[in-house]
XYZ file of N, CA and C in Angstrom:
243
model
N -31.462 -151.977 90.545
C -30.427 -152.541 89.806
C -29.423 -153.077 90.811
N -29.216 -152.080 91.869
C -28.424 -152.444 92.833
C -28.973 -153.742 93.990
N -30.124 -153.519 93.888
C -30.782 -154.792 94.645
C -30.614 -155.972 94.014
N -30.469 -155.852 92.695
C -30.325 -157.226 91.798
C -28.917 -157.722 92.195
N -27.978 -156.684 92.369
C -26.705 -157.097 92.329
C -26.468 -157.628 93.699
N -26.972 -156.754 94.949
C -26.828 -157.527 96.196
C -27.412 -158.690 96.142
N -28.519 -158.997 95.749
C -29.457 -160.254 95.848
C -28.394 -161.371 95.255
N -27.712 -161.169 94.198
C -26.902 -161.910 93.614
C -25.674 -162.542 94.524
N -25.097 -161.337 95.037
C -23.792 -161.865 95.803
C -24.361 -162.177 97.328
N -25.522 -161.934 97.819
C -26.080 -162.590 99.011
C -26.587 -163.693 98.796
N -27.042 -164.269 97.854
C -27.522 -165.699 97.487
C -26.758 -166.633 97.848
N -27.517 -167.611 98.799
C -26.758 -168.755 99.497
C -25.995 -169.587 98.120
N -26.504 -169.710 96.893
C -25.403 -170.534 96.001
C -24.345 -169.571 95.669
N -24.460 -168.353 95.395
C -23.338 -167.401 95.210
C -22.211 -167.493 96.487
N -22.720 -167.408 97.580
C -21.911 -167.625 98.851
C -21.263 -168.970 99.149
N -21.992 -170.003 98.592
C -21.262 -171.391 98.442
C -20.218 -171.440 97.319
N -20.390 -170.881 96.142
C -19.299 -170.723 95.303
C -18.211 -170.214 95.734
N -18.286 -168.906 96.429
C -17.279 -168.142 96.939
C -16.358 -169.068 97.745
N -17.075 -169.677 98.813
C -16.443 -170.440 99.889
C -15.860 -171.490 99.349
N -16.335 -172.166 98.337
C -15.636 -173.251 97.615
C -14.189 -172.888 96.913
N -14.449 -171.632 96.504
C -13.419 -171.091 95.717
C -12.103 -170.865 96.616
N -12.377 -170.265 97.814
C -11.510 -170.060 98.669
C -10.854 -171.238 99.414
N -11.559 -172.369 99.575
C -11.018 -173.505 100.155
C -10.269 -174.152 99.053
N -10.731 -174.339 97.773
C -9.980 -174.787 96.595
C -8.636 -173.807 96.473
N -8.744 -172.638 96.717
C -7.171 -171.685 96.575
C -6.426 -171.821 97.683
N -6.699 -172.200 98.795
C -5.923 -172.739 99.993
C -5.279 -174.102 99.760
N -6.031 -175.058 99.313
C -5.626 -176.325 98.894
C -4.503 -176.235 97.878
N -4.808 -175.611 96.785
C -3.796 -175.440 95.993
C -2.542 -174.711 96.035
N -2.758 -173.686 97.178
C -1.573 -172.896 97.615
C -0.728 -173.751 98.469
N -1.388 -174.701 99.327
C -0.632 -175.367 100.385
C 0.223 -176.531 99.593
N -0.604 -177.185 98.596
C 0.110 -178.273 97.502
C 1.449 -177.690 97.028
N 1.222 -176.265 96.466
C 2.480 -175.627 95.983
C 3.562 -175.251 96.563
N 3.176 -175.028 97.944
C 4.296 -174.622 98.957
C 4.981 -175.725 99.158
N 4.375 -176.737 99.559
C 4.878 -178.039 99.753
C 5.979 -178.521 98.694
N 5.669 -178.246 97.342
C 6.570 -178.682 95.984
C 7.584 -177.711 96.261
N 7.304 -176.412 96.352
C 8.430 -175.405 96.494
C 9.540 -175.310 97.553
N 8.932 -175.781 98.681
C 9.875 -176.046 99.700
C 10.958 -177.088 99.352
N 10.419 -178.204 98.893
C 11.312 -179.052 98.260
C 12.465 -178.840 97.100
N 11.726 -177.868 96.217
C 12.615 -177.136 95.146
C 13.769 -176.478 95.824
N 13.161 -175.566 96.941
C 14.367 -174.828 97.404
C 15.242 -175.461 98.210
N 14.937 -176.540 98.775
C 16.146 -177.416 99.321
C 16.852 -178.525 98.383
N 16.512 -178.178 97.085
C 17.222 -178.931 96.127
C 16.824 -180.530 96.123
N 15.642 -180.895 96.363
C 15.280 -182.150 96.574
C 14.482 -182.324 95.336
N 15.039 -183.544 94.511
C 13.916 -183.594 93.283
C 12.960 -184.396 93.579
N 11.851 -184.001 92.922
C 10.329 -184.869 92.882
C 10.046 -185.097 91.495
N 10.009 -186.574 91.565
C 9.519 -187.043 90.321
C 7.923 -186.685 90.094
N 7.469 -186.803 88.663
C 6.369 -186.600 88.113
C 5.297 -187.191 89.077
N 5.474 -188.514 89.538
C 4.273 -189.324 90.077
C 4.170 -188.597 91.677
N 5.103 -188.022 92.182
C 5.071 -187.503 93.558
C 4.419 -186.178 93.438
N 4.925 -185.483 92.414
C 4.399 -184.172 92.328
C 2.771 -184.304 92.041
N 2.421 -185.081 91.140
C 1.028 -185.425 91.076
C 0.183 -185.871 92.207
N 0.805 -186.674 93.024
C 0.238 -187.041 94.429
C -0.099 -186.232 95.125
N 1.000 -185.025 95.244
C 0.755 -183.643 96.237
C -0.193 -182.988 95.512
N -0.292 -182.781 94.159
C -1.099 -181.595 93.673
C -2.340 -182.274 93.384
N -2.770 -183.502 93.401
C -4.119 -184.204 93.628
C -4.783 -184.435 94.813
N -3.959 -183.947 95.968
C -4.538 -183.939 97.163
C -5.555 -182.871 97.601
N -6.768 -183.014 98.147
C -7.600 -182.440 98.586
C -7.801 -182.226 100.144
N -7.055 -182.783 100.783
C -7.040 -182.836 102.222
C -6.258 -181.809 102.834
N -6.664 -180.641 103.192
C -5.768 -179.652 103.856
C -5.057 -179.912 105.043
N -5.365 -181.061 105.821
C -4.867 -181.404 106.924
C -3.591 -182.262 106.452
N -3.707 -182.931 105.590
C -2.595 -184.172 105.217
C -1.808 -182.897 104.256
N -2.234 -182.108 103.633
C -1.215 -181.280 102.938
C -0.289 -180.355 103.953
N -0.825 -180.134 105.006
C 0.022 -179.543 106.115
C 0.826 -180.357 106.822
N 0.607 -181.512 106.912
C 1.550 -182.653 107.369
C 2.695 -182.669 106.429
N 2.164 -182.868 104.985
C 3.410 -182.990 104.105
C 4.196 -181.447 103.842
N 3.783 -180.403 104.026
C 4.529 -179.033 104.068
C 5.421 -179.166 105.151
N 5.024 -179.677 106.445
C 5.803 -179.775 107.517
C 7.152 -180.693 107.392
N 6.809 -181.789 106.899
C 7.641 -182.646 106.485
C 8.780 -182.159 105.607
N 8.267 -181.416 104.583
C 9.208 -181.074 103.619
C 10.243 -180.120 104.068
N 9.895 -179.703 104.990
C 11.405 -178.844 105.835
C 12.440 -179.754 106.270
N 12.274 -181.079 106.620
C 13.193 -181.830 107.127
C 13.447 -183.329 106.212
N 12.603 -183.439 105.498
C 12.998 -184.987 104.862
C 14.382 -184.812 104.004
N 14.854 -185.908 103.818
C 16.104 -186.113 102.675
C 15.772 -186.366 101.473
N 14.363 -187.081 101.279
C 14.289 -187.503 99.877
C 12.499 -187.141 99.824
N 12.098 -186.685 98.627
C 10.573 -186.352 98.311
C 9.869 -187.567 98.788
N 10.233 -188.985 98.797
C 9.427 -190.040 99.031
C 9.285 -190.080 100.357
N 10.119 -189.283 101.405
C 9.812 -189.554 102.682
C 8.666 -188.669 103.115
N 8.009 -187.813 102.269
C 6.727 -187.054 102.575
C 6.072 -187.792 103.096
N 5.938 -188.944 102.320
C 4.690 -189.995 102.780
C 4.797 -191.106 103.660
N 5.961 -191.116 104.427
C 5.961 -192.130 105.163
C 5.444 -191.402 106.735
N 4.833 -192.705 107.185
C 4.256 -192.618 108.738
C 5.070 -192.621 109.657
């Protein structure tokens, strides 16, 4: 029985699913943090911009937006280059 459980957790498919879950969790957390920073700064975010942040799956881009959220005047400024 223990061998079967170990096989399940060491199985390449199970390992891949766990890794994908971790990455997905980091993406979701970073998007939420970006929006939370704006909220803490009393910067309103319209539905379309909120969805744009939440729909992004690029960790590097989300990092850029999170850093910008610390200094922008308006939520729209997150997306300016």
